[in-house]
Tab-separated table of C-alpha atoms and ligand atoms in Angstrom:
chain	number	residue	atom	x	y	z
A	1	MET	CA	-28.225	-7.282	19.807
A	2	THR	CA	-25.395	-4.968	18.628
A	3	LYS	CA	-25.066	-4.300	15.024
A	4	ASP	CA	-22.150	-5.816	13.424
A	5	PHE	CA	-21.960	-4.029	9.996
A	6	TRP	CA	-21.485	-0.728	8.929
A	7	GLN	CA	-23.558	-1.246	5.764
A	8	GLU	CA	-25.167	-4.565	6.303
A	9	GLU	CA	-27.132	-4.735	3.038
A	10	ILE	CA	-23.988	-4.449	0.898
A	11	GLU	CA	-21.455	-6.457	3.140
A	12	THR	CA	-23.939	-9.348	3.233
A	13	MET	CA	-25.305	-9.020	-0.070
A	14	PRO	CA	-25.878	-12.464	-1.914
A	15	ARG	CA	-23.236	-13.019	-4.424
A	16	LYS	CA	-25.598	-12.831	-7.485
A	17	GLN	CA	-27.246	-9.408	-6.295
A	18	LEU	CA	-23.594	-8.351	-5.727
A	19	GLU	CA	-22.490	-9.243	-9.283
A	20	GLN	CA	-25.290	-7.404	-10.576
A	21	LEU	CA	-24.356	-4.281	-8.621
A	22	GLN	CA	-20.877	-4.888	-10.106
A	23	VAL	CA	-22.145	-4.821	-13.482
A	24	GLU	CA	-24.240	-1.776	-12.995
A	25	ARG	CA	-21.099	0.263	-11.639
A	26	LEU	CA	-18.810	-1.016	-14.213
A	27	LYS	CA	-21.326	0.355	-16.881
A	28	LYS	CA	-21.163	3.788	-15.065
A	29	THR	CA	-17.447	3.581	-14.592
A	30	VAL	CA	-16.959	2.944	-18.399
A	31	GLU	CA	-19.125	5.953	-19.152
A	32	ILE	CA	-16.959	8.200	-16.843
A	33	ALA	CA	-13.752	6.805	-18.306
A	34	MET	CA	-14.897	7.384	-22.044
A	35	ASN	CA	-13.617	10.999	-21.119
A	36	SER	CA	-10.259	9.995	-20.380
A	37	PRO	CA	-7.477	10.750	-22.970
A	38	PHE	CA	-6.024	7.252	-22.005
A	39	TYR	CA	-9.158	4.995	-22.116
A	40	GLY	CA	-11.214	7.143	-24.370
A	41	PRO	CA	-9.579	6.029	-27.671
A	42	MET	CA	-8.826	2.652	-26.448
A	43	PHE	CA	-12.630	1.847	-25.643
A	44	LYS	CA	-13.563	3.310	-28.989
A	45	GLU	CA	-11.033	0.908	-30.883
A	46	ARG	CA	-12.363	-2.015	-28.767
A	47	GLY	CA	-16.093	-1.331	-28.999
A	48	ILE	CA	-16.318	-0.883	-25.115
A	49	THR	CA	-19.514	0.853	-24.265
A	50	PRO	CA	-21.630	0.997	-21.239
A	51	GLU	CA	-24.401	-0.955	-23.286
A	52	SER	CA	-22.086	-3.673	-24.381
A	53	ILE	CA	-21.296	-4.709	-20.622
A	54	LYS	CA	-23.613	-7.548	-20.007
A	55	SER	CA	-21.860	-9.394	-17.234
A	56	VAL	CA	-18.760	-9.214	-14.950
A	57	GLU	CA	-16.929	-11.621	-17.323
A	58	ASP	CA	-16.870	-8.668	-19.939
A	59	ILE	CA	-13.982	-7.403	-17.948
A	60	ARG	CA	-11.810	-9.767	-20.037
A	61	ARG	CA	-12.395	-7.444	-23.069
A	62	PHE	CA	-10.375	-4.828	-21.445
A	63	PRO	CA	-6.645	-4.450	-21.756
A	64	PHE	CA	-4.616	-4.495	-18.593
A	65	THR	CA	-3.328	-1.221	-16.992
A	66	THR	CA	0.027	-1.011	-15.524
A	67	LYS	CA	1.953	1.417	-13.257
A	68	GLN	CA	3.996	2.187	-16.551
A	69	ASP	CA	0.810	3.497	-18.138
A	70	LEU	CA	0.363	5.772	-15.146
A	71	ARG	CA	3.942	7.016	-15.670
A	72	ASP	CA	3.685	7.433	-19.173
A	73	ASN	CA	0.533	9.520	-18.771
A	74	TYR	CA	2.056	11.702	-15.970
A	75	PRO	CA	0.572	13.631	-14.420
A	76	PHE	CA	-3.066	13.950	-15.485
A	77	GLY	CA	-3.449	11.716	-18.642
A	78	LEU	CA	-5.689	9.382	-16.966
A	79	ALA	CA	-7.977	11.988	-15.565
A	80	SER	CA	-11.532	11.053	-16.497
A	81	VAL	CA	-13.294	14.345	-15.224
A	82	PRO	CA	-12.351	17.984	-15.647
A	83	LEU	CA	-9.368	19.028	-13.410
A	84	GLU	CA	-11.859	21.585	-11.803
A	85	LYS	CA	-13.737	18.541	-10.304
A	86	VAL	CA	-10.500	17.211	-8.795
A	87	VAL	CA	-9.928	18.135	-5.334
A	88	ARG	CA	-6.830	16.135	-4.292
A	89	LEU	CA	-3.879	13.971	-5.750
A	90	HIS	CA	-1.539	11.541	-4.060
A	91	SER	CA	1.888	10.605	-5.717
A	92	SER	CA	4.592	8.341	-5.081
A	93	SER	CA	8.098	9.119	-4.268
A	94	GLY	CA	10.775	9.839	-6.644
A	95	THR	CA	12.289	13.266	-8.488
A	96	THR	CA	14.421	11.551	-11.268
A	97	GLY	CA	12.041	9.383	-12.958
A	98	LYS	CA	8.227	10.077	-13.521
A	99	PRO	CA	6.189	9.267	-10.155
A	100	THR	CA	2.653	8.140	-10.371
A	101	VAL	CA	-0.345	10.461	-9.542
A	102	ILE	CA	-3.720	9.416	-8.178
A	103	LEU	CA	-6.573	11.717	-8.718
A	104	HIS	CA	-9.736	12.080	-6.434
A	105	THR	CA	-12.929	14.064	-6.783
A	106	LYS	CA	-14.863	15.051	-3.704
A	107	LYS	CA	-17.124	11.972	-4.165
A	108	ASP	CA	-13.977	9.753	-4.514
A	109	ILE	CA	-12.771	11.114	-1.102
A	110	GLU	CA	-16.241	10.386	0.466
A	111	GLN	CA	-16.485	7.003	-0.884
A	112	TRP	CA	-12.787	6.137	0.158
A	113	ALA	CA	-13.586	7.397	3.641
A	114	ASP	CA	-16.787	5.344	3.760
A	115	ALA	CA	-14.907	2.102	2.430
A	116	MET	CA	-12.364	2.600	5.177
A	117	ALA	CA	-14.821	3.309	7.995
A	118	ARG	CA	-16.597	0.199	6.953
A	119	SER	CA	-13.321	-1.559	7.467
A	120	MET	CA	-12.724	-0.035	10.875
A	121	TYR	CA	-16.292	-0.928	11.914
A	122	CYS	CA	-15.559	-4.694	10.723
A	123	ILE	CA	-12.882	-4.987	13.214
A	124	GLY	CA	-15.006	-3.542	15.928
A	125	LEU	CA	-14.038	0.040	16.092
A	126	ARG	CA	-16.691	2.412	16.999
A	127	SER	CA	-17.411	6.120	17.451
A	128	THR	CA	-16.311	5.890	21.165
A	129	ASP	CA	-12.784	4.823	20.163
A	130	VAL	CA	-9.503	6.998	20.187
A	131	ILE	CA	-7.751	6.341	17.002
A	132	GLN	CA	-4.206	7.215	16.600
A	133	ASN	CA	-2.531	7.165	13.232
A	134	THR	CA	1.293	6.719	12.700
A	135	SER	CA	1.376	7.023	8.984
A	136	GLY	CA	2.950	9.918	7.333
A	137	TYR	CA	0.421	12.477	6.343
A	138	GLY	CA	0.805	14.264	2.950
A	139	MET	CA	1.401	11.989	-0.051
A	140	PHE	CA	0.993	8.661	1.795
A	141	THR	CA	-2.643	7.518	1.565
A	142	GLY	CA	-2.112	6.031	5.072
A	143	GLY	CA	-2.441	9.378	6.560
A	144	LEU	CA	-5.260	11.343	5.365
A	145	GLY	CA	-7.036	8.072	4.226
A	146	ILE	CA	-7.299	6.733	7.702
A	147	GLN	CA	-7.679	10.315	9.066
A	148	TYR	CA	-11.054	10.793	7.030
A	149	ALA	CA	-12.337	7.304	7.794
A	150	ALA	CA	-11.887	7.479	11.335
A	151	GLU	CA	-13.582	10.821	11.317
A	152	ARG	CA	-16.463	9.391	9.333
A	153	LEU	CA	-16.650	6.553	12.095
A	154	GLY	CA	-16.985	9.377	14.428
A	155	ALA	CA	-14.001	8.345	16.560
A	156	LEU	CA	-11.665	10.697	18.469
A	157	THR	CA	-8.708	10.931	16.012
A	158	VAL	CA	-4.957	11.744	16.815
A	159	PRO	CA	-3.300	12.440	13.612
A	160	ALA	CA	0.112	12.283	15.115
A	161	GLY	CA	1.881	11.155	11.860
A	162	ALA	CA	5.174	9.246	11.303
A	163	GLY	CA	8.173	9.242	13.436
A	164	ASN	CA	8.817	10.784	17.026
A	165	SER	CA	7.918	7.863	18.874
A	166	LEU	CA	8.022	9.576	22.093
A	167	ARG	CA	5.413	11.825	21.201
A	168	HIS	CA	3.312	8.866	20.175
A	169	LEU	CA	3.846	7.328	23.770
A	170	LYS	CA	2.796	10.615	25.295
A	171	PHE	CA	-0.488	10.715	23.263
A	172	ILE	CA	-1.166	7.027	23.844
A	173	GLN	CA	-1.174	7.797	27.600
A	174	ASP	CA	-2.667	11.251	27.538
A	175	PHE	CA	-5.466	10.730	25.251
A	176	GLY	CA	-6.295	7.261	26.295
A	177	THR	CA	-5.788	5.783	22.596
A	178	THR	CA	-7.623	2.820	21.987
A	179	ALA	CA	-6.651	1.882	18.547
A	180	LEU	CA	-3.341	2.198	16.539
A	181	HIS	CA	-2.857	2.315	12.693
A	182	CYS	CA	0.712	1.399	11.777
A	183	ILE	CA	2.738	-0.816	9.628
A	184	PRO	CA	3.535	-4.132	11.336
A	185	SER	CA	7.444	-3.122	11.617
A	186	TYR	CA	6.588	0.067	13.461
A	187	ALA	CA	4.258	-1.766	15.716
A	188	THR	CA	7.183	-3.625	17.253
A	189	ARG	CA	9.486	-0.487	17.267
A	190	LEU	CA	6.984	1.570	19.066
A	191	ALA	CA	6.217	-1.220	21.591
A	192	THR	CA	10.113	-1.259	22.289
A	193	VAL	CA	10.090	2.479	22.659
A	194	LEU	CA	7.205	2.294	25.336
A	195	ASN	CA	8.975	-0.532	27.074
A	196	GLU	CA	12.409	1.417	27.238
A	197	ASN	CA	10.275	4.342	28.828
A	198	GLY	CA	8.790	1.865	31.407
A	199	VAL	CA	5.582	1.660	29.942
A	200	ASP	CA	4.133	-1.807	29.121
A	201	PRO	CA	2.234	-1.728	25.873
A	202	ARG	CA	-0.165	-4.147	27.496
A	203	GLU	CA	-1.161	-1.837	30.267
A	204	THR	CA	-2.154	1.035	27.727
A	205	LYS	CA	-5.864	1.190	26.519
A	206	ILE	CA	-5.007	0.013	23.050
A	207	HIS	CA	-7.096	-2.840	22.270
A	208	THR	CA	-6.868	-2.974	18.347
A	209	LEU	CA	-4.050	-2.405	15.783
A	210	ILE	CA	-4.758	-1.902	12.295
A	211	ILE	CA	-1.719	-3.216	10.422
A	212	GLY	CA	-0.810	-3.136	6.787
A	213	ALA	CA	1.112	-1.514	4.047
A	214	GLU	CA	3.844	-3.999	4.070
A	215	PRO	CA	4.081	-7.918	4.001
A	216	HIS	CA	4.094	-9.678	7.352
A	217	SER	CA	3.696	-13.195	8.454
A	218	GLU	CA	1.084	-14.712	10.696
A	219	ALA	CA	4.012	-15.130	13.186
A	220	GLN	CA	4.715	-11.426	13.170
A	221	ARG	CA	0.863	-10.684	13.842
A	222	LYS	CA	1.015	-13.130	16.858
A	223	ARG	CA	4.014	-11.420	18.159
A	224	ILE	CA	2.375	-7.907	17.703
A	225	GLU	CA	-0.793	-8.966	19.504
A	226	GLU	CA	1.192	-10.515	22.273
A	227	ILE	CA	3.392	-7.344	23.005
A	228	TRP	CA	0.504	-5.004	22.736
A	229	GLY	CA	-2.050	-7.296	24.422
A	230	ALA	CA	-4.394	-6.298	21.788
A	231	LYS	CA	-5.872	-7.554	18.280
A	232	ALA	CA	-4.186	-6.760	15.086
A	233	TYR	CA	-5.978	-6.948	11.809
A	234	ASN	CA	-4.394	-7.024	8.420
A	235	ASN	CA	-5.451	-4.352	6.155
A	236	PHE	CA	-4.783	-3.929	2.512
A	237	GLY	CA	-4.579	-0.477	0.660
A	238	MET	CA	-2.961	0.741	-2.407
A	239	SER	CA	-2.892	4.266	-3.756
A	240	GLU	CA	-4.058	3.477	-7.175
A	241	MET	CA	-7.322	1.948	-5.729
A	242	CYS	CA	-7.664	4.882	-3.322
A	243	GLY	CA	-5.566	3.953	-0.252
A	244	PRO	CA	-6.396	2.028	2.606
A	245	GLY	CA	-9.851	0.443	2.758
A	246	VAL	CA	-9.774	-1.744	-0.168
A	247	ALA	CA	-9.685	-5.060	1.952
A	248	ILE	CA	-9.427	-5.914	5.668
A	249	GLU	CA	-9.669	-8.888	7.824
A	250	CYS	CA	-12.729	-9.406	9.799
A	251	LYS	CA	-12.789	-10.638	13.376
A	252	GLU	CA	-12.358	-14.245	12.067
A	253	GLN	CA	-8.722	-13.092	11.294
A	254	ASN	CA	-8.816	-15.492	8.170
A	255	GLY	CA	-8.072	-13.833	4.962
A	256	MET	CA	-9.014	-10.012	3.926
A	257	HIS	CA	-12.369	-9.373	2.706
A	258	ILE	CA	-12.169	-7.285	-0.318
A	259	TRP	CA	-14.892	-4.793	-0.923
A	260	GLU	CA	-16.405	-5.905	-4.237
A	261	ASP	CA	-18.801	-3.497	-4.497
A	262	ASN	CA	-15.816	-1.200	-5.067
A	263	TYR	CA	-13.810	-3.509	-7.215
A	264	ILE	CA	-13.631	-6.376	-9.517
A	265	VAL	CA	-11.055	-8.845	-8.546
A	266	GLU	CA	-9.039	-11.237	-10.701
A	267	ILE	CA	-6.037	-13.512	-9.918
A	268	VAL	CA	-3.884	-14.038	-13.031
A	269	ASP	CA	-0.784	-15.830	-13.814
A	270	PRO	CA	1.858	-12.966	-14.051
A	271	GLN	CA	3.428	-14.577	-17.134
A	272	THR	CA	0.638	-15.480	-19.366
A	273	LEU	CA	-2.079	-13.074	-17.900
A	274	GLU	CA	-4.476	-15.667	-17.815
A	275	PRO	CA	-6.633	-16.403	-14.828
A	276	VAL	CA	-5.522	-18.944	-12.393
A	277	LYS	CA	-7.632	-21.926	-11.423
A	278	GLU	CA	-9.862	-20.779	-8.340
A	279	GLY	CA	-7.820	-20.599	-5.127
A	280	GLU	CA	-4.468	-20.821	-6.852
A	281	LEU	CA	-1.581	-18.159	-6.224
A	282	GLY	CA	-1.263	-15.361	-8.808
A	283	GLU	CA	-1.100	-11.617	-9.303
A	284	LEU	CA	-4.084	-9.581	-8.128
A	285	VAL	CA	-5.750	-7.537	-10.795
A	286	LEU	CA	-8.318	-4.863	-9.778
A	287	THR	CA	-10.986	-2.761	-11.527
A	288	THR	CA	-12.410	0.074	-9.765
A	289	LEU	CA	-16.180	0.415	-9.586
A	290	ASN	CA	-16.888	3.483	-7.583
A	291	ARG	CA	-14.314	6.109	-8.816
A	292	GLU	CA	-14.472	8.907	-10.957
A	293	ALA	CA	-11.435	11.107	-11.159
A	294	MET	CA	-9.212	8.231	-12.337
A	295	PRO	CA	-10.860	4.949	-12.729
A	296	LEU	CA	-8.506	2.114	-13.545
A	297	PHE	CA	-9.562	-0.997	-15.469
A	298	ARG	CA	-7.690	-4.340	-14.847
A	299	TYR	CA	-4.807	-2.826	-12.952
A	300	ARG	CA	-2.006	-4.905	-12.379
A	301	THR	CA	-1.079	-4.510	-8.629
A	302	ARG	CA	1.907	-6.775	-8.807
A	303	ASP	CA	0.953	-8.322	-5.522
A	304	LEU	CA	0.918	-12.167	-5.375
A	305	THR	CA	-2.174	-13.741	-3.474
A	306	ARG	CA	-5.046	-16.118	-3.687
A	307	ILE	CA	-8.622	-16.194	-2.880
A	308	LEU	CA	-9.609	-18.268	-0.002
A	309	PRO	CA	-12.379	-20.775	-0.696
A	310	GLY	CA	-15.500	-21.009	1.047
A	311	ASP	CA	-17.897	-18.807	3.060
A	312	CYS	CA	-16.914	-16.604	6.044
A	313	PRO	CA	-18.693	-17.191	9.425
A	314	CYS	CA	-18.906	-13.595	9.986
A	315	GLY	CA	-21.646	-13.395	7.153
A	316	ARG	CA	-19.922	-10.881	4.764
A	317	THR	CA	-20.117	-12.352	1.241
A	318	HIS	CA	-17.226	-10.362	-0.298
A	319	LYS	CA	-14.394	-12.640	-1.250
A	320	ARG	CA	-11.217	-12.995	1.011
A	321	LEU	CA	-7.799	-12.510	-0.084
A	322	ALA	CA	-4.940	-14.619	1.553
A	323	ARG	CA	-1.884	-12.725	3.136
A	324	PHE	CA	0.305	-11.514	0.337
A	325	GLN	CA	3.049	-13.687	-0.742
A	326	GLY	CA	5.369	-11.316	-2.465
A	327	ARG	CA	5.304	-9.229	-5.836
A	328	SER	CA	6.000	-9.893	-9.315
A	329	ASP	CA	8.282	-7.022	-9.762
A	330	ASP	CA	11.260	-5.791	-7.771
A	331	MET	CA	9.578	-3.281	-5.582
A	332	MET	CA	10.370	-3.291	-2.041
A	333	ILE	CA	8.621	-1.645	0.890
A	334	VAL	CA	10.915	-0.438	3.687
A	335	LYS	CA	9.573	1.635	6.750
A	336	GLY	CA	6.183	1.741	4.945
A	337	VAL	CA	7.737	3.299	1.665
A	338	ASN	CA	7.604	1.631	-1.657
A	339	ILE	CA	11.007	1.610	-3.311
A	340	TYR	CA	12.355	0.438	-6.713
A	341	PRO	CA	16.207	-0.507	-7.115
A	342	ILE	CA	16.020	1.660	-10.275
A	343	GLN	CA	15.393	4.902	-8.228
A	344	ILE	CA	18.765	4.091	-6.436
A	345	GLU	CA	20.668	3.048	-9.523
A	346	LYS	CA	19.690	6.293	-11.118
A	347	VAL	CA	21.131	8.503	-8.309
A	348	ILE	CA	24.278	6.424	-8.205
A	349	MET	CA	24.655	7.089	-12.238
A	350	GLU	CA	24.896	10.875	-11.240
A	351	TYR	CA	28.230	10.187	-9.603
A	352	PRO	CA	31.249	9.530	-11.922
A	353	GLU	CA	33.355	8.591	-8.835
A	354	LEU	CA	31.079	5.390	-8.422
A	355	THR	CA	30.699	2.454	-10.786
A	356	SER	CA	27.169	1.299	-11.621
A	357	ASP	CA	27.317	-1.798	-9.472
A	358	TYR	CA	25.657	-1.715	-6.139
A	359	LEU	CA	23.985	-3.956	-3.476
A	360	ILE	CA	21.149	-3.141	-1.253
A	361	THR	CA	21.001	-5.046	2.068
A	362	LEU	CA	18.046	-4.944	4.103
A	363	ASP	CA	18.201	-5.920	7.977
A	364	THR	CA	16.294	-5.679	11.004
A	365	ILE	CA	18.507	-4.072	13.612
A	366	GLY	CA	17.179	-4.198	17.018
A	367	ASP	CA	13.516	-3.330	16.135
A	368	ASN	CA	14.456	-1.084	13.158
A	369	ASP	CA	14.340	-2.039	9.513
A	370	GLU	CA	17.415	-0.489	7.799
A	371	MET	CA	18.813	-0.239	4.503
A	372	THR	CA	22.465	-0.659	3.707
A	373	LEU	CA	23.659	0.432	0.208
A	374	GLU	CA	27.083	-0.897	-0.936
A	375	VAL	CA	28.414	1.207	-3.839
A	376	GLU	CA	31.861	0.726	-5.612
A	377	LEU	CA	34.393	3.651	-5.818
A	378	VAL	CA	35.805	3.888	-9.347
A	379	GLN	CA	39.299	4.684	-7.647
A	380	LEU	CA	40.409	3.922	-4.149
A	381	VAL	CA	40.609	7.105	-2.256
A	382	ASP	CA	42.111	7.485	1.471
A	383	ASP	CA	40.856	11.006	2.021
A	384	TYR	CA	38.577	10.527	5.007
A	385	ALA	CA	36.977	13.884	4.931
A	386	TYR	CA	36.123	13.512	1.183
A	387	LEU	CA	34.692	10.228	1.809
A	388	GLN	CA	32.582	11.243	4.630
A	389	ASN	CA	31.234	14.132	2.612
A	390	LEU	CA	30.369	12.070	-0.372
A	391	ASN	CA	28.681	9.420	2.018
A	392	LYS	CA	26.504	12.403	3.503
A	393	GLU	CA	25.699	13.854	0.170
A	394	LEU	CA	24.754	10.601	-1.390
A	395	SER	CA	22.724	9.568	1.645
A	396	ARG	CA	20.947	12.962	1.460
A	397	ARG	CA	20.398	12.550	-2.291
A	398	ILE	CA	19.056	9.071	-2.212
A	399	LYS	CA	16.748	10.197	0.867
A	400	ASP	CA	15.226	12.793	-1.501
A	401	GLU	CA	14.499	10.170	-3.919
A	402	ILE	CA	13.201	7.186	-1.810
A	403	LEU	CA	12.173	9.106	1.492
A	404	ILE	CA	14.125	6.765	3.704
A	405	THR	CA	17.734	7.303	4.923
A	406	PRO	CA	20.081	4.558	3.593
A	407	ARG	CA	23.565	3.766	5.278
A	408	ILE	CA	26.207	4.092	2.797
A	409	LYS	CA	29.237	1.802	2.505
A	410	PHE	CA	31.950	2.401	0.007
A	411	VAL	CA	33.858	-0.811	-1.298
A	412	PRO	CA	36.511	-1.064	-3.920
A	413	LYS	CA	35.825	-1.609	-7.428
A	414	GLY	CA	34.884	-5.232	-8.559
A	415	SER	CA	33.966	-6.308	-4.941
A	416	ILE	CA	30.431	-6.439	-5.549
A	417	PRO	CA	29.582	-10.094	-6.618
A	418	GLN	CA	28.198	-10.245	-9.990
A	419	SER	CA	25.525	-12.985	-10.863
A	420	GLU	CA	25.021	-14.389	-14.245
A	421	GLY	CA	22.615	-12.409	-16.344
A	422	LYS	CA	20.584	-9.757	-14.264
A	423	ALA	CA	22.542	-8.639	-11.198
A	424	VAL	CA	20.943	-9.453	-7.851
A	425	ARG	CA	20.771	-6.041	-6.386
A	426	VAL	CA	18.681	-6.710	-3.324
A	427	LYS	CA	19.489	-8.868	-0.119
A	428	ASP	CA	16.354	-8.977	2.214
A	429	ASN	CA	17.579	-10.381	5.595
A	430	ARG	CA	14.702	-8.716	7.428
A	431	GLN	CA	12.726	-10.696	10.013
A	432	ASN	CA	9.337	-11.541	8.581
A	433	HIS	CA	9.825	-10.649	4.959
B	501	COA	N1	5.880	4.680	10.482
B	501	COA	C1	5.925	5.609	11.463
B	501	COA	N2	7.110	5.916	12.206
B	501	COA	C2	8.067	5.309	11.456
B	501	COA	C3	8.072	4.450	10.424
B	501	COA	C4	6.760	4.110	9.985
B	501	COA	N3	6.605	3.232	8.850
B	501	COA	N4	9.212	3.922	10.173
B	501	COA	C5	10.102	4.505	11.041
B	501	COA	N5	9.441	5.372	11.773
B	501	COA	C6	9.964	6.332	12.887
B	501	COA	C7	11.454	5.810	13.646
B	501	COA	O1	10.979	4.918	14.558
B	501	COA	C8	11.929	6.966	13.994
B	501	COA	O2	11.223	7.505	15.124
B	501	COA	P1	11.824	8.137	16.249
B	501	COA	O3	11.736	9.637	16.162
B	501	COA	O4	11.102	7.837	17.577
B	501	COA	O5	13.446	7.739	16.408
B	501	COA	C9	11.498	7.924	13.000
B	501	COA	O6	10.471	7.402	12.331
B	501	COA	C10	12.568	8.247	11.945
B	501	COA	O7	12.969	7.071	11.306
B	501	COA	P2	14.344	6.767	10.680
B	501	COA	O8	14.459	5.370	10.367
B	501	COA	O9	15.363	7.296	11.549
B	501	COA	O10	14.382	7.545	9.372
B	501	COA	P3	14.079	7.325	7.908
B	501	COA	O11	14.613	8.666	7.320
B	501	COA	O12	15.003	6.216	7.529
B	501	COA	O13	12.715	7.416	7.653
B	501	COA	C11	10.438	8.283	7.661
B	501	COA	C12	11.841	8.380	7.555
B	501	COA	C13	10.093	7.479	9.106
B	501	COA	C14	10.032	9.577	7.990
B	501	COA	C15	9.893	7.416	6.625
B	501	COA	O14	10.257	6.121	6.870
B	501	COA	C16	8.181	7.474	6.487
B	501	COA	O15	7.781	8.320	6.362
B	501	COA	N6	7.697	6.289	7.032
B	501	COA	C17	6.223	6.339	7.074
B	501	COA	C18	5.691	5.606	5.717
B	501	COA	C19	4.086	5.565	5.868
B	501	COA	O16	3.525	6.409	6.462
B	501	COA	N7	3.495	4.905	5.078
B	501	COA	C20	2.075	4.769	4.772
B	501	COA	C21	1.688	3.550	5.223
B	501	COA	S1	0.049	3.411	4.752
B	502	AMP	P1	0.921	2.284	-1.516
B	502	AMP	O1	0.384	2.411	-2.864
B	502	AMP	O2	2.078	3.158	-1.417
B	502	AMP	O3	-0.392	2.345	-0.474
B	502	AMP	O4	1.430	0.783	-1.504
B	502	AMP	C1	0.616	-0.347	-1.954
B	502	AMP	C2	1.377	-1.611	-1.910
B	502	AMP	O5	1.593	-1.821	-0.441
B	502	AMP	C3	0.692	-2.752	-2.278
B	502	AMP	O6	0.659	-2.882	-3.674
B	502	AMP	C4	1.294	-3.862	-1.533
B	502	AMP	O7	2.483	-4.358	-2.206
B	502	AMP	C5	1.683	-3.117	-0.205
B	502	AMP	N1	0.689	-3.572	0.986
B	502	AMP	C6	-0.303	-2.792	1.198
B	502	AMP	N2	-0.981	-3.429	2.112
B	502	AMP	C7	-0.338	-4.528	2.390
B	502	AMP	C8	-0.673	-5.611	3.322
B	502	AMP	N3	-1.754	-5.603	4.077
B	502	AMP	N4	0.066	-6.766	3.190
B	502	AMP	C9	1.074	-6.726	2.463
B	502	AMP	N5	1.240	-5.817	1.556
B	502	AMP	C10	0.531	-4.662	1.500
B	503	ZN	ZN1	-15.422	-12.430	7.587
């Protein structure tokens, strides 16, 4: 019989035992985080000590942690270990505001690689596979996160990175790639490039796609599976939790198992912050149980999802998250990059020739997701060269900030429709979003 689990004991652990493991790890995590300038005083004030943790329910004694807390304590205010133990950091985009920074010790990197290797094993990838990664290396966790995991699995890895689709095509053919990690929108874009170059994606050796990092529908997954003639599995990762490797669908393709030996999972009402009823939609809140450089307690992910009821036929006992249904904030994900309208707004404010009104429109053009930014000129100008220069400069400046290239459209002052109260800044016309 073939072995179906990477770590069978943990993956199929009876719930009671799993909760006991969570309690032990929560105690340990509290002990580590007492050293953090952010959590230390807070724990003292609330009487939170390792000894005071008796059950998983004790998590409700902790306050929530938000992205704003990370920004306010930029860059190292949430470090729970001396910096000499930290071996890597990942950071969000942005140069005007304060980005977020996530720290990792050697052990954090190992446990992250292990969790993602477990996820890969869960969808049938083995050391015999050739895994090609289309995520950006560098600050994106989808680069190195997938890389370390695929190496841990023992697969042959092709760290091709983002962009340059023709090179991806060449590697797929020359190296006999069997599995691809990509965001869903790039899966369709890359398939088009293959087709345009006379290669049917179904004729390649690719049998599995790991897709994640942006919302997508069941219909989009089916379309991806159809065009690639391969299985596509939804994968959830988040830099604050480590990166990819937090939750993944098993072969049942019915919800993503969230690895509960590594996280305590809560679903709360984003307004009241009270837990929702079992199985109801709410905001995902996570507590890390196996991280030391920068543990996070009750972190508000802002992702809206629910826990699927019942047991999974695959035998894994870890809860399953439903496909994400949006966010409780205004973050958008374009081409696999997280973007907040405020980042764009701040750049616009640097230009006295522009008003503060703007409109972001997201469209799928061909197979590409594109952002168009309409901005108002304070005064009408008919100097074409001047406008072209301004357009180029603004586009470059915004790319520095959000990492993707917007198309800029100048419009006369007063032409961007105003809505009552908070202006509607984003129109998302993308397919499957
Ligand atoms: N992953 C991989 N490649 C992508 C991509 C993605 N999410 N989004 C776009 N691309 C490709 C495009 O198809 C294009 O390929 P080509 O060279 O064959 O034409 C190339 O990247 C440039 O894209 P373009 O849309 O012209 O540029 P941009 O300036 O708007 O975006 C990117 C720049 C692609 C570098 C930026 O969107 C990026 O780094 N995306 C990857 C994000 C990522 O890895 N996230 C982590 C997920 S875990
Ligand atoms: P990052 O920290 O850059 O990895 O981005 C994390 C965010 O990406 C999450 O909070 C989600 O909003 C989004 N995300 C990651 N994986 C998925 C997925 N499988 N489905 C939908 N959204 C996802
Ligand atoms: Zn399962």
